[in-house]
């Protein structure tokens, strides 16, 4: 009896695994096509400076619209898939190119200067020609590199540390801003951190979420802010949703705030409309 049950369960898992694998495969093919057909979009989420209370920067986030007002899948689903299949390389190039083009267009439109950051996957950062292709994209858009930020995860710092540092130094020479995304969720050691030519740490959303309810999360956020100050870096909190979280972070002099409290990532035109509505902070509080 037990054996039969066991076999049944095995078949169940087998079927489920197969369903998942098929969905992944199908999604990968669709994503490839979406990229080729120009169906992907870059959305922009505001980042508000606590000192000036202004939107001074924005994070570019990839979106896959389904053409009916929704999305085919979230980045949380298709980015890891693209990393598995290598599609993240052309995808990442496309995001880089789009962000540079957008920055150029906004400057042409006379928008006040903004910093734009985008996410760089470890695989992309590890490409030999990464620095050169970013330089190419910046040149084509005739952009000031200081307006562009790269969000790296701690995993890029793990592979070949010395090569990673050389690459970061090359980027710093160009003037590009370097940030560690989701700081505290990976495995980077403090000794390495000191050697990286960074500009920003981003406090991971999972610690911000618990700020008001979990004293341990609050302690971690305090520690990341203190560490940033010690290392001479600026600090961004992401995932800020409530007044309480905002107040906590402002009191501790967190430099930039990003989260649904001020607004989600928006299509470029809606993002500009948001900026043109006037002061985002006083509107909310
Ligand atoms: P991330 O870089 O840490 O981006 C922050 C994520 O948190 C975004 O999710 C954003 O929409 C979401 N978020 C922002 N504020 C709030 C908030 O107040 N509450 C909550 N619950 N969420 C908030 P998204 O856009 O779904 O992206 C998820 C992850 O996918 C990103 O995390 C990033 O790791 C990756 N990703 C997105 N776009 C790209 C891209 O162009 N290239 C690469 N390599 N990765 C990307
Ligand atoms: Mg990010
Ligand atoms: Mg993040
Ligand atoms: Mg995150």
mmCIF file with all atom_site columns, N, CA, C and O and ligand atoms in Angstrom, residues 59-61 117-119 151 181-182 202 238 258, ligand 2:
data_model
loop_
_atom_site.group_PDB
_atom_site.id
_atom_site.type_symbol
_atom_site.label_atom_id
_atom_site.label_alt_id
_atom_site.label_comp_id
_atom_site.label_asym_id
_atom_site.label_entity_id
_atom_site.label_seq_id
_atom_site.pdbx_PDB_ins_code
_atom_site.Cartn_x
_atom_site.Cartn_y
_atom_site.Cartn_z
_atom_site.occupancy
_atom_site.B_iso_or_equiv
_atom_site.pdbx_formal_charge
_atom_site.auth_seq_id
_atom_site.auth_comp_id
_atom_site.auth_asym_id
_atom_site.auth_atom_id
_atom_site.pdbx_PDB_model_num
ATOM   1  N  N   . UNK A 1 59  ? 15.007 54.357 -10.646 1.00 0.00 ? 59  UNK A N   1
ATOM   2  C  CA  . UNK A 1 59  ? 15.492 53.012 -11.014 1.00 0.00 ? 59  UNK A CA  1
ATOM   3  C  C   . UNK A 1 59  ? 14.687 52.509 -12.201 1.00 0.00 ? 59  UNK A C   1
ATOM   4  O  O   . UNK A 1 59  ? 13.460 52.548 -12.200 1.00 0.00 ? 59  UNK A O   1
ATOM   5  N  N   . UNK A 1 60  ? 15.409 52.039 -13.217 1.00 0.00 ? 60  UNK A N   1
ATOM   6  C  CA  . UNK A 1 60  ? 14.782 51.443 -14.394 1.00 0.00 ? 60  UNK A CA  1
ATOM   7  C  C   . UNK A 1 60  ? 14.462 49.991 -14.095 1.00 0.00 ? 60  UNK A C   1
ATOM   8  O  O   . UNK A 1 60  ? 15.315 49.246 -13.623 1.00 0.00 ? 60  UNK A O   1
ATOM   9  N  N   . UNK A 1 61  ? 13.224 49.593 -14.343 1.00 0.00 ? 61  UNK A N   1
ATOM   10 C  CA  . UNK A 1 61  ? 12.811 48.210 -14.083 1.00 0.00 ? 61  UNK A CA  1
ATOM   11 C  C   . UNK A 1 61  ? 12.128 47.646 -15.328 1.00 0.00 ? 61  UNK A C   1
ATOM   12 O  O   . UNK A 1 61  ? 11.255 48.285 -15.920 1.00 0.00 ? 61  UNK A O   1
ATOM   13 N  N   . UNK A 1 117 ? 19.389 54.665 -12.688 1.00 0.00 ? 117 UNK A N   1
ATOM   14 C  CA  . UNK A 1 117 ? 20.128 53.433 -12.438 1.00 0.00 ? 117 UNK A CA  1
ATOM   15 C  C   . UNK A 1 117 ? 19.389 52.254 -13.046 1.00 0.00 ? 117 UNK A C   1
ATOM   16 O  O   . UNK A 1 117 ? 18.172 52.298 -13.218 1.00 0.00 ? 117 UNK A O   1
ATOM   17 N  N   . UNK A 1 118 ? 20.144 51.251 -13.406 1.00 0.00 ? 118 UNK A N   1
ATOM   18 C  CA  . UNK A 1 118 ? 19.518 50.027 -13.890 1.00 0.00 ? 118 UNK A CA  1
ATOM   19 C  C   . UNK A 1 118 ? 20.233 48.817 -13.306 1.00 0.00 ? 118 UNK A C   1
ATOM   20 O  O   . UNK A 1 118 ? 21.368 48.922 -12.819 1.00 0.00 ? 118 UNK A O   1
ATOM   21 N  N   . UNK A 1 119 ? 19.553 47.682 -13.322 1.00 0.00 ? 119 UNK A N   1
ATOM   22 C  CA  . UNK A 1 119 ? 20.074 46.463 -12.717 1.00 0.00 ? 119 UNK A CA  1
ATOM   23 C  C   . UNK A 1 119 ? 20.967 45.721 -13.702 1.00 0.00 ? 119 UNK A C   1
ATOM   24 O  O   . UNK A 1 119 ? 20.626 45.577 -14.869 1.00 0.00 ? 119 UNK A O   1
ATOM   25 N  N   . UNK A 1 151 ? 23.198 48.983 -10.672 1.00 0.00 ? 151 UNK A N   1
ATOM   26 C  CA  . UNK A 1 151 ? 22.831 48.224 -9.476  1.00 0.00 ? 151 UNK A CA  1
ATOM   27 C  C   . UNK A 1 151 ? 23.368 46.808 -9.614  1.00 0.00 ? 151 UNK A C   1
ATOM   28 O  O   . UNK A 1 151 ? 22.904 46.037 -10.451 1.00 0.00 ? 151 UNK A O   1
ATOM   29 N  N   . UNK A 1 181 ? 22.889 46.398 -4.705  1.00 0.00 ? 181 UNK A N   1
ATOM   30 C  CA  . UNK A 1 181 ? 21.443 46.222 -4.552  1.00 0.00 ? 181 UNK A CA  1
ATOM   31 C  C   . UNK A 1 181 ? 21.166 45.175 -3.464  1.00 0.00 ? 181 UNK A C   1
ATOM   32 O  O   . UNK A 1 181 ? 21.995 44.295 -3.239  1.00 0.00 ? 181 UNK A O   1
ATOM   33 N  N   . UNK A 1 182 ? 20.030 45.278 -2.832  1.00 0.00 ? 182 UNK A N   1
ATOM   34 C  CA  . UNK A 1 182 ? 19.587 44.262 -1.861  1.00 0.00 ? 182 UNK A CA  1
ATOM   35 C  C   . UNK A 1 182 ? 20.679 43.959 -0.839  1.00 0.00 ? 182 UNK A C   1
ATOM   36 O  O   . UNK A 1 182 ? 20.911 42.799 -0.490  1.00 0.00 ? 182 UNK A O   1
ATOM   37 N  N   . UNK A 1 202 ? 22.131 49.828 -1.277  1.00 0.00 ? 202 UNK A N   1
ATOM   38 C  CA  . UNK A 1 202 ? 20.672 49.816 -1.214  1.00 0.00 ? 202 UNK A CA  1
ATOM   39 C  C   . UNK A 1 202 ? 20.247 48.809 -0.151  1.00 0.00 ? 202 UNK A C   1
ATOM   40 O  O   . UNK A 1 202 ? 20.546 47.621 -0.240  1.00 0.00 ? 202 UNK A O   1
ATOM   41 N  N   . UNK A 1 238 ? 14.876 50.779 -0.204  1.00 0.00 ? 238 UNK A N   1
ATOM   42 C  CA  . UNK A 1 238 ? 13.843 50.450 -1.192  1.00 0.00 ? 238 UNK A CA  1
ATOM   43 C  C   . UNK A 1 238 ? 12.694 49.706 -0.518  1.00 0.00 ? 238 UNK A C   1
ATOM   44 O  O   . UNK A 1 238 ? 12.829 49.205 0.588   1.00 0.00 ? 238 UNK A O   1
ATOM   45 N  N   . UNK A 1 258 ? 12.973 54.945 -1.884  1.00 0.00 ? 258 UNK A N   1
ATOM   46 C  CA  . UNK A 1 258 ? 12.291 54.400 -3.055  1.00 0.00 ? 258 UNK A CA  1
ATOM   47 C  C   . UNK A 1 258 ? 11.233 53.428 -2.550  1.00 0.00 ? 258 UNK A C   1
ATOM   48 O  O   . UNK A 1 258 ? 11.513 52.605 -1.685  1.00 0.00 ? 258 UNK A O   1
HETATM 49 MG MG1 . LIG B 2 .   ? 17.557 47.127 -8.270  1.00 0.00 ? 2   LIG B MG1 1
#
